[in-house]
Amino acid sequence: MLMTFPGKITLRIQPVFWMLVFLIAAINSDFSPIGILVWAIIIFISVVVHEFGHALTAVAFGQKAHIDLVAFGGLTHRHGPHLNLWQEFLIVLNGPLAGLALAYACHFLSIMIGDKSPFLYSIFEIGFIANIYWTIFNLLPMQPLDGGHLLRIVFEGLFGLRGLKISLFISLVASLLLCVILLMTKFFLLGIFLMMFSYENYRSWKNSLQLTESDKDRTLLHLVKNAEKDYHKGNEDIALHKLEHLLKQTNKGIIFQRSTELSAKILERQGRFKEAYQKLLPLKSKLSPESLLLLHKLAYRLGELKEAITLGTMSFQRQPSYEVALINAFSYALLGEVKPTIGWLQCAIKEGLPNFKEIIKEMEFNNVRGDPQFQNFVNSKE
């Protein structure tokens, strides 16, 4: 059950957060019941203090914030005015600084208590050690840790978009190296976490390679989002007008691709097949699976059979379906090539092609219908 603590900075706690907290607490306390409870309280307070370090700084800069405690720790969500890089840097940095402040507060209290209460002394010492180690780990230069975000902000400030890409590559290398070290030293739980970090870092770095300066333009991003909203509301002409205006301002990058794919989808719905085809074809190697499938269908519809076969092969490799295989079978049949026609029909059947007996009567197969090899194939399926 989701726990919610409302306020200027709302705190929400997912049930899975407690599962991870008690797992870590059990491992660190050798499964001692009192130890588990102590560690769980320390972890909870530490995470909350850390996230409030981020959130309070964001609020001080005029943004609104709320905190979610989820499976892998805490997330501070922010929205509001756009901030400068130095402000972003301070928001990220103040999370670890809050953790350090908590660590030294625990250390000070443990000194004050001394031998008066060994139990309280040990609690504050655990709080000190836990926050010191967590802060050091959290400042490692890898995403999604704060160290990775700080690295990104610094490099982006110094080198712009190139710096962003470099920081993501460093994050990937750092997470991979630490993952290998942890697994080799038998820290399997942390190693698995780092393996997931490495995969996400690889995806982020790979996606960043497509970024251009125009992708950082907030005006262009706002325009494409508005166009998408208009499309989903059914205002296709308005959306298309906005997309065409946007495409005049950029010719590459993620915003350009999003705009191109959506405008082609609208053009296809309006029956403007050639225009849609011409928009998508130059981007065929970068298209989403959905847009690649659309381009495949457009190529076939326009009689570009060899291109349709190439696109169908690409689409089938990404996302196999009987529809793609059938269009390729149609294309080869129209070209009079028997063996690949049969091959793609077999792929279509394997992917669940319905009504084979009816489909095989389609006029597209007229060029190969009299071939003995094709007849034997059809007879074998009856």
Tab-separated table of C-alpha atoms in Angstrom:
chain	number	residue	atom	x	y	z
A	1	MET	CA	0.000	0.000	0.000
A	2	LEU	CA	1.315	3.416	-1.012
A	3	MET	CA	2.094	5.651	1.977
A	4	THR	CA	1.700	9.396	1.398
A	5	PHE	CA	2.822	12.244	3.653
A	6	PRO	CA	1.411	15.493	2.218
A	7	GLY	CA	3.032	18.874	2.596
A	8	LYS	CA	4.900	21.499	0.646
A	9	ILE	CA	7.195	18.646	-0.381
A	10	THR	CA	5.013	15.537	-0.547
A	11	LEU	CA	6.677	12.264	0.434
A	12	ARG	CA	5.353	9.021	-1.075
A	13	ILE	CA	6.662	5.580	-0.138
A	14	GLN	CA	6.145	2.574	-2.396
A	15	PRO	CA	5.765	-0.841	-0.679
A	16	VAL	CA	8.721	-2.206	-2.665
A	17	PHE	CA	10.958	0.375	-0.965
A	18	TRP	CA	10.409	-1.339	2.394
A	19	MET	CA	11.245	-4.711	0.861
A	20	LEU	CA	14.644	-3.485	-0.256
A	21	VAL	CA	15.254	-1.623	3.020
A	22	PHE	CA	14.626	-4.719	5.131
A	23	LEU	CA	16.685	-6.885	2.785
A	24	ILE	CA	19.698	-4.569	3.129
A	25	ALA	CA	19.067	-4.246	6.865
A	26	ALA	CA	18.978	-8.033	7.277
A	27	ILE	CA	22.244	-8.504	5.373
A	28	ASN	CA	24.054	-5.818	7.384
A	29	SER	CA	22.763	-7.041	10.765
A	30	ASP	CA	23.360	-10.776	10.278
A	31	PHE	CA	19.569	-11.199	10.466
A	32	SER	CA	19.374	-10.048	14.090
A	33	PRO	CA	15.769	-8.794	14.725
A	34	ILE	CA	16.899	-5.724	16.694
A	35	GLY	CA	19.696	-5.107	14.207
A	36	ILE	CA	17.269	-5.285	11.274
A	37	LEU	CA	15.013	-2.700	12.912
A	38	VAL	CA	17.938	-0.364	13.705
A	39	TRP	CA	19.368	-0.616	10.207
A	40	ALA	CA	15.929	-0.142	8.604
A	41	ILE	CA	15.343	3.065	10.586
A	42	ILE	CA	18.824	4.375	9.738
A	43	ILE	CA	18.399	3.616	6.020
A	44	PHE	CA	14.960	5.245	5.946
A	45	ILE	CA	16.122	8.432	7.693
A	46	SER	CA	19.270	8.601	5.552
A	47	VAL	CA	17.359	8.324	2.266
A	48	VAL	CA	14.763	10.888	3.348
A	49	VAL	CA	17.423	13.406	4.477
A	50	HIS	CA	19.329	12.913	1.220
A	51	GLU	CA	16.249	13.495	-0.945
A	52	PHE	CA	15.169	16.526	1.083
A	53	GLY	CA	18.616	17.967	0.373
A	54	HIS	CA	17.686	17.900	-3.311
A	55	ALA	CA	14.058	18.940	-2.863
A	56	LEU	CA	14.600	21.884	-0.504
A	57	THR	CA	17.239	23.342	-2.816
A	58	ALA	CA	14.877	23.041	-5.784
A	59	VAL	CA	12.118	24.798	-3.816
A	60	ALA	CA	14.589	27.552	-2.864
A	61	PHE	CA	15.148	28.132	-6.600
A	62	GLY	CA	11.413	28.501	-7.236
A	63	GLN	CA	10.539	24.997	-8.342
A	64	LYS	CA	8.003	22.572	-6.882
A	65	ALA	CA	9.137	19.143	-5.725
A	66	HIS	CA	7.869	15.858	-4.384
A	67	ILE	CA	9.760	12.764	-3.279
A	68	ASP	CA	9.112	9.119	-4.117
A	69	LEU	CA	10.835	6.319	-2.225
A	70	VAL	CA	10.978	3.426	-4.697
A	71	ALA	CA	12.768	0.110	-5.212
A	72	PHE	CA	16.300	1.447	-5.568
A	73	GLY	CA	16.102	4.371	-3.172
A	74	GLY	CA	14.665	7.861	-3.524
A	75	LEU	CA	13.641	10.037	-6.458
A	76	THR	CA	13.071	13.791	-6.237
A	77	HIS	CA	10.692	14.963	-8.951
A	78	ARG	CA	10.824	18.635	-9.880
A	79	HIS	CA	8.855	20.951	-12.122
A	80	GLY	CA	8.695	24.680	-12.569
A	81	PRO	CA	10.929	27.339	-14.112
A	82	HIS	CA	13.944	26.306	-16.161
A	83	LEU	CA	17.142	26.597	-14.099
A	84	ASN	CA	20.724	27.437	-14.983
A	85	LEU	CA	23.359	24.709	-14.904
A	86	TRP	CA	24.895	26.076	-11.684
A	87	GLN	CA	21.504	25.832	-9.988
A	88	GLU	CA	21.069	22.275	-11.258
A	89	PHE	CA	24.553	21.502	-9.931
A	90	LEU	CA	23.655	22.757	-6.442
A	91	ILE	CA	20.366	20.825	-6.394
A	92	VAL	CA	22.203	17.590	-7.188
A	93	LEU	CA	25.142	18.336	-4.874
A	94	ASN	CA	22.998	19.169	-1.861
A	95	GLY	CA	21.693	15.613	-1.637
A	96	PRO	CA	25.147	14.152	-0.832
A	97	LEU	CA	25.959	17.200	1.332
A	98	ALA	CA	22.820	16.552	3.382
A	99	GLY	CA	23.989	12.967	3.803
A	100	LEU	CA	27.410	14.143	4.974
A	101	ALA	CA	25.790	16.563	7.425
A	102	LEU	CA	23.723	13.683	8.833
A	103	ALA	CA	26.847	11.502	9.076
A	104	TYR	CA	28.765	14.061	11.100
A	105	ALA	CA	25.706	14.802	13.266
A	106	CYS	CA	25.633	11.088	14.117
A	107	HIS	CA	29.364	11.119	14.804
A	108	PHE	CA	29.043	14.164	17.088
A	109	LEU	CA	26.184	12.539	19.020
A	110	SER	CA	28.133	9.283	19.415
A	111	ILE	CA	31.028	11.254	20.934
A	112	MET	CA	28.631	13.109	23.254
A	113	ILE	CA	27.089	9.830	24.443
A	114	GLY	CA	30.373	7.963	24.795
A	115	ASP	CA	30.160	5.166	27.354
A	116	LYS	CA	26.880	6.400	28.851
A	117	SER	CA	24.785	4.214	26.544
A	118	PRO	CA	26.621	1.616	24.434
A	119	PHE	CA	23.403	0.841	22.524
A	120	LEU	CA	22.786	4.476	21.456
A	121	TYR	CA	26.502	4.887	20.777
A	122	SER	CA	26.431	1.944	18.346
A	123	ILE	CA	23.294	3.289	16.616
A	124	PHE	CA	24.878	6.683	15.944
A	125	GLU	CA	28.138	5.057	14.824
A	126	ILE	CA	26.197	2.911	12.354
A	127	GLY	CA	24.439	6.069	11.144
A	128	PHE	CA	27.818	7.762	10.684
A	129	ILE	CA	29.411	4.847	8.814
A	130	ALA	CA	26.339	4.144	6.649
A	131	ASN	CA	26.022	7.759	5.502
A	132	ILE	CA	29.753	8.168	4.838
A	133	TYR	CA	29.925	5.032	2.705
A	134	TRP	CA	26.661	5.779	0.917
A	135	THR	CA	27.760	9.343	0.128
A	136	ILE	CA	31.093	8.153	-1.277
A	137	PHE	CA	29.341	5.518	-3.404
A	138	ASN	CA	26.692	8.008	-4.535
A	139	LEU	CA	29.368	10.420	-5.772
A	140	LEU	CA	30.903	7.871	-8.158
A	141	PRO	CA	30.789	9.215	-11.747
A	142	MET	CA	27.970	7.062	-13.088
A	143	GLN	CA	24.278	7.466	-13.761
A	144	PRO	CA	21.810	7.341	-12.042
A	145	LEU	CA	23.972	8.248	-9.018
A	146	ASP	CA	24.425	11.907	-8.119
A	147	GLY	CA	28.083	11.712	-9.140
A	148	GLY	CA	27.001	10.852	-12.671
A	149	HIS	CA	24.573	13.779	-12.761
A	150	LEU	CA	27.230	16.170	-11.437
A	151	LEU	CA	29.656	14.929	-14.090
A	152	ARG	CA	27.047	15.495	-16.786
A	153	ILE	CA	26.301	19.044	-15.619
A	154	VAL	CA	29.989	20.002	-15.453
A	155	PHE	CA	30.858	18.508	-18.846
A	156	GLU	CA	27.757	19.942	-20.476
A	157	GLY	CA	28.618	23.366	-19.066
A	158	LEU	CA	32.191	23.143	-20.369
A	159	PHE	CA	31.697	21.433	-23.731
A	160	GLY	CA	27.983	21.652	-24.522
A	161	LEU	CA	26.355	18.699	-26.244
A	162	ARG	CA	29.715	16.964	-26.817
A	163	GLY	CA	30.329	17.138	-23.065
A	164	LEU	CA	26.968	15.491	-22.387
A	165	LYS	CA	27.877	12.565	-24.660
A	166	ILE	CA	31.349	12.240	-23.094
A	167	SER	CA	29.888	12.200	-19.573
A	168	LEU	CA	27.463	9.426	-20.512
A	169	PHE	CA	30.301	7.363	-21.982
A	170	ILE	CA	32.376	7.834	-18.798
A	171	SER	CA	29.310	6.774	-16.799
A	172	LEU	CA	29.005	3.619	-18.898
A	173	VAL	CA	32.678	2.688	-18.483
A	174	ALA	CA	32.641	3.396	-14.726
A	175	SER	CA	29.517	1.298	-14.119
A	176	LEU	CA	30.900	-1.609	-16.155
A	177	LEU	CA	34.237	-1.575	-14.313
A	178	LEU	CA	32.608	-1.433	-10.887
A	179	CYS	CA	30.153	-4.181	-11.872
A	180	VAL	CA	33.034	-6.481	-12.837
A	181	ILE	CA	34.949	-5.672	-9.632
A	182	LEU	CA	31.916	-6.350	-7.420
A	183	LEU	CA	31.094	-9.640	-9.117
A	184	MET	CA	34.726	-10.791	-8.967
A	185	THR	CA	34.859	-9.986	-5.243
A	186	LYS	CA	31.539	-11.828	-4.693
A	187	PHE	CA	29.433	-8.784	-3.822
A	188	PHE	CA	26.692	-10.266	-5.968
A	189	LEU	CA	23.743	-8.090	-4.872
A	190	LEU	CA	25.582	-4.833	-5.589
A	191	GLY	CA	27.029	-6.391	-8.720
A	192	ILE	CA	23.535	-7.103	-10.048
A	193	PHE	CA	22.493	-3.507	-9.313
A	194	LEU	CA	25.539	-2.259	-11.207
A	195	MET	CA	24.738	-4.595	-14.090
A	196	MET	CA	21.344	-2.891	-14.408
A	197	PHE	CA	23.009	0.528	-14.131
A	198	SER	CA	25.419	-0.482	-16.911
A	199	TYR	CA	22.595	-1.495	-19.226
A	200	GLU	CA	20.713	1.767	-18.648
A	201	ASN	CA	23.939	3.745	-19.101
A	202	TYR	CA	24.548	1.970	-22.405
A	203	ARG	CA	21.048	2.853	-23.600
A	204	SER	CA	21.461	6.488	-22.525
A	205	TRP	CA	24.845	6.791	-24.223
A	206	LYS	CA	23.612	5.138	-27.428
A	207	ASN	CA	20.534	7.401	-27.552
A	208	SER	CA	22.701	10.457	-26.922
A	209	LEU	CA	24.609	9.809	-30.156
A	210	GLN	CA	21.516	10.932	-32.061
A	211	LEU	CA	21.189	14.183	-30.123
A	212	THR	CA	21.820	17.489	-31.848
A	213	GLU	CA	21.836	21.063	-30.601
A	214	SER	CA	18.243	21.464	-31.798
A	215	ASP	CA	17.180	18.685	-29.391
A	216	LYS	CA	18.136	20.985	-26.514
A	217	ASP	CA	15.951	23.804	-27.852
A	218	ARG	CA	13.048	24.050	-25.397
A	219	THR	CA	10.919	25.955	-27.919
A	220	LEU	CA	11.192	23.149	-30.485
A	221	LEU	CA	10.512	20.525	-27.840
A	222	HIS	CA	7.420	22.421	-26.696
A	223	LEU	CA	6.235	22.677	-30.306
A	224	VAL	CA	6.544	18.945	-31.015
A	225	LYS	CA	4.752	18.083	-27.758
A	226	ASN	CA	1.895	20.436	-28.694
A	227	ALA	CA	1.675	18.827	-32.128
A	228	GLU	CA	1.474	15.377	-30.529
A	229	LYS	CA	-1.324	16.587	-28.238
A	230	ASP	CA	-3.249	17.970	-31.222
A	231	TYR	CA	-2.835	14.657	-33.048
A	232	HIS	CA	-4.184	12.641	-30.121
A	233	LYS	CA	-7.142	15.018	-29.861
A	234	GLY	CA	-7.957	14.360	-33.537
A	235	ASN	CA	-6.782	17.765	-34.813
A	236	GLU	CA	-4.584	16.243	-37.506
A	237	ASP	CA	-4.413	19.276	-39.823
A	238	ILE	CA	-3.326	21.556	-36.975
A	239	ALA	CA	-0.763	18.997	-35.835
A	240	LEU	CA	0.590	18.593	-39.374
A	241	HIS	CA	0.908	22.362	-39.797
A	242	LYS	CA	2.951	22.615	-36.580
A	243	LEU	CA	5.134	19.678	-37.576
A	244	GLU	CA	5.862	21.117	-41.020
A	245	HIS	CA	6.825	24.417	-39.394
A	246	LEU	CA	9.112	22.559	-37.012
A	247	LEU	CA	10.741	20.492	-39.782
A	248	LYS	CA	11.784	23.722	-41.509
A	249	GLN	CA	13.841	24.621	-38.429
A	250	THR	CA	15.744	21.347	-37.990
A	251	ASN	CA	17.012	18.586	-40.246
A	252	LYS	CA	18.424	15.971	-37.855
A	253	GLY	CA	18.236	14.705	-34.304
A	254	ILE	CA	15.543	13.193	-32.124
A	255	ILE	CA	13.027	16.048	-32.423
A	256	PHE	CA	13.415	15.946	-36.203
A	257	GLN	CA	12.795	12.188	-36.224
A	258	ARG	CA	9.759	12.407	-33.922
A	259	SER	CA	8.288	15.147	-36.102
A	260	THR	CA	8.989	13.261	-39.324
A	261	GLU	CA	7.450	10.013	-38.086
A	262	LEU	CA	4.290	11.693	-36.816
A	263	SER	CA	3.833	13.850	-39.927
A	264	ALA	CA	4.234	10.730	-42.127
A	265	LYS	CA	1.620	8.926	-40.036
A	266	ILE	CA	-0.831	11.800	-40.544
A	267	LEU	CA	-0.108	11.973	-44.274
A	268	GLU	CA	-0.718	8.231	-44.615
A	269	ARG	CA	-4.051	8.534	-42.783
A	270	GLN	CA	-5.009	11.316	-45.198
A	271	GLY	CA	-4.186	9.146	-48.223
A	272	ARG	CA	-1.076	11.120	-49.175
A	273	PHE	CA	1.010	7.972	-49.491
A	274	LYS	CA	3.839	9.215	-51.674
A	275	GLU	CA	4.496	12.222	-49.421
A	276	ALA	CA	4.561	9.978	-46.351
A	277	TYR	CA	6.904	7.535	-48.099
A	278	GLN	CA	9.314	10.272	-49.156
A	279	LYS	CA	9.474	11.613	-45.604
A	280	LEU	CA	10.298	8.289	-43.991
A	281	LEU	CA	12.598	6.694	-46.572
A	282	PRO	CA	15.757	8.747	-45.776
A	283	LEU	CA	15.431	7.720	-42.099
A	284	LYS	CA	14.770	4.004	-42.674
A	285	SER	CA	17.770	2.811	-40.649
A	286	LYS	CA	16.754	4.944	-37.619
A	287	LEU	CA	12.973	4.534	-37.564
A	288	SER	CA	10.985	3.133	-34.680
A	289	PRO	CA	9.495	-0.354	-35.320
A	290	GLU	CA	6.053	1.196	-35.868
A	291	SER	CA	7.310	3.719	-38.446
A	292	LEU	CA	9.464	1.129	-40.204
A	293	LEU	CA	6.372	-1.053	-40.592
A	294	LEU	CA	4.469	1.932	-42.010
A	295	LEU	CA	7.279	2.610	-44.491
A	296	HIS	CA	7.250	-1.059	-45.518
A	297	LYS	CA	3.518	-0.910	-46.267
A	298	LEU	CA	3.883	2.375	-48.147
A	299	ALA	CA	6.684	0.995	-50.339
A	300	TYR	CA	4.524	-1.986	-51.287
A	301	ARG	CA	1.457	0.185	-51.908
A	302	LEU	CA	3.469	2.459	-54.209
A	303	GLY	CA	4.894	-0.456	-56.174
A	304	GLU	CA	8.442	-0.071	-54.854
A	305	LEU	CA	8.721	-3.838	-54.544
A	306	LYS	CA	12.472	-4.250	-54.097
A	307	GLU	CA	12.527	-1.494	-51.480
A	308	ALA	CA	9.504	-3.089	-49.813
A	309	ILE	CA	11.401	-6.394	-49.564
A	310	THR	CA	14.432	-4.689	-48.019
A	311	LEU	CA	12.267	-2.799	-45.536
A	312	GLY	CA	10.231	-5.911	-44.757
A	313	THR	CA	13.373	-7.875	-43.978
A	314	MET	CA	14.537	-5.121	-41.608
A	315	SER	CA	11.115	-4.931	-39.961
A	316	PHE	CA	10.804	-8.712	-39.569
A	317	GLN	CA	14.214	-8.909	-37.900
A	318	ARG	CA	13.138	-6.308	-35.343
A	319	GLN	CA	9.562	-7.425	-34.806
A	320	PRO	CA	8.439	-10.617	-36.612
A	321	SER	CA	4.809	-10.731	-37.733
A	322	TYR	CA	2.795	-12.557	-40.375
A	323	GLU	CA	1.702	-9.219	-41.923
A	324	VAL	CA	5.311	-8.254	-42.737
A	325	ALA	CA	6.134	-11.730	-44.043
A	326	LEU	CA	2.999	-11.766	-46.218
A	327	ILE	CA	3.795	-8.409	-47.827
A	328	ASN	CA	7.278	-9.685	-48.657
A	329	ALA	CA	5.749	-12.846	-50.115
A	330	PHE	CA	3.415	-10.685	-52.249
A	331	SER	CA	6.358	-8.564	-53.407
A	332	TYR	CA	8.475	-11.547	-54.454
A	333	ALA	CA	5.483	-13.151	-56.169
A	334	LEU	CA	4.825	-10.003	-58.204
A	335	LEU	CA	8.498	-10.074	-59.226
A	336	GLY	CA	8.057	-13.703	-60.302
A	337	GLU	CA	10.575	-15.138	-57.821
A	338	VAL	CA	9.246	-18.457	-56.562
A	339	LYS	CA	11.701	-19.617	-53.872
A	340	PRO	CA	11.669	-16.412	-51.762
A	341	THR	CA	7.872	-16.249	-52.183
A	342	ILE	CA	7.575	-19.694	-50.629
A	343	GLY	CA	10.133	-18.836	-47.961
A	344	TRP	CA	8.231	-15.753	-46.807
A	345	LEU	CA	4.909	-17.598	-46.905
A	346	GLN	CA	6.430	-20.183	-44.584
A	347	CYS	CA	7.520	-17.358	-42.261
A	348	ALA	CA	3.985	-15.935	-42.361
A	349	ILE	CA	2.483	-19.326	-41.487
A	350	LYS	CA	4.954	-19.751	-38.630
A	351	GLU	CA	3.921	-16.332	-37.258
A	352	GLY	CA	0.236	-17.289	-37.275
A	353	LEU	CA	-1.055	-16.408	-40.761
A	354	PRO	CA	-4.851	-17.002	-40.756
A	355	ASN	CA	-6.935	-18.236	-43.736
A	356	PHE	CA	-4.033	-19.562	-45.803
A	357	LYS	CA	-6.405	-21.189	-48.332
A	358	GLU	CA	-8.096	-17.840	-49.018
A	359	ILE	CA	-4.913	-15.775	-49.076
A	360	ILE	CA	-3.215	-18.081	-51.569
A	361	LYS	CA	-5.993	-17.244	-54.074
A	362	GLU	CA	-4.980	-13.549	-54.106
A	363	MET	CA	-4.074	-12.187	-57.534
A	364	GLU	CA	-0.596	-11.206	-56.282
A	365	PHE	CA	0.411	-14.878	-56.665
A	366	ASN	CA	-0.684	-15.126	-60.306
A	367	ASN	CA	2.910	-14.764	-61.605
A	368	VAL	CA	4.075	-17.850	-59.698
A	369	ARG	CA	0.880	-19.883	-59.469
A	370	GLY	CA	1.774	-22.132	-62.402
A	371	ASP	CA	5.223	-22.998	-61.108
A	372	PRO	CA	5.471	-26.695	-60.028
A	373	GLN	CA	7.474	-25.819	-56.911
A	374	PHE	CA	4.807	-23.329	-55.812
A	375	GLN	CA	2.006	-25.810	-56.559
A	376	ASN	CA	3.739	-28.500	-54.488
A	377	PHE	CA	4.076	-26.046	-51.599
A	378	VAL	CA	0.382	-25.102	-51.759
A	379	ASN	CA	-0.695	-28.761	-52.001
A	380	SER	CA	1.410	-29.624	-48.961
A	381	LYS	CA	-0.531	-27.088	-46.887
A	382	GLU	CA	-3.980	-28.302	-47.898
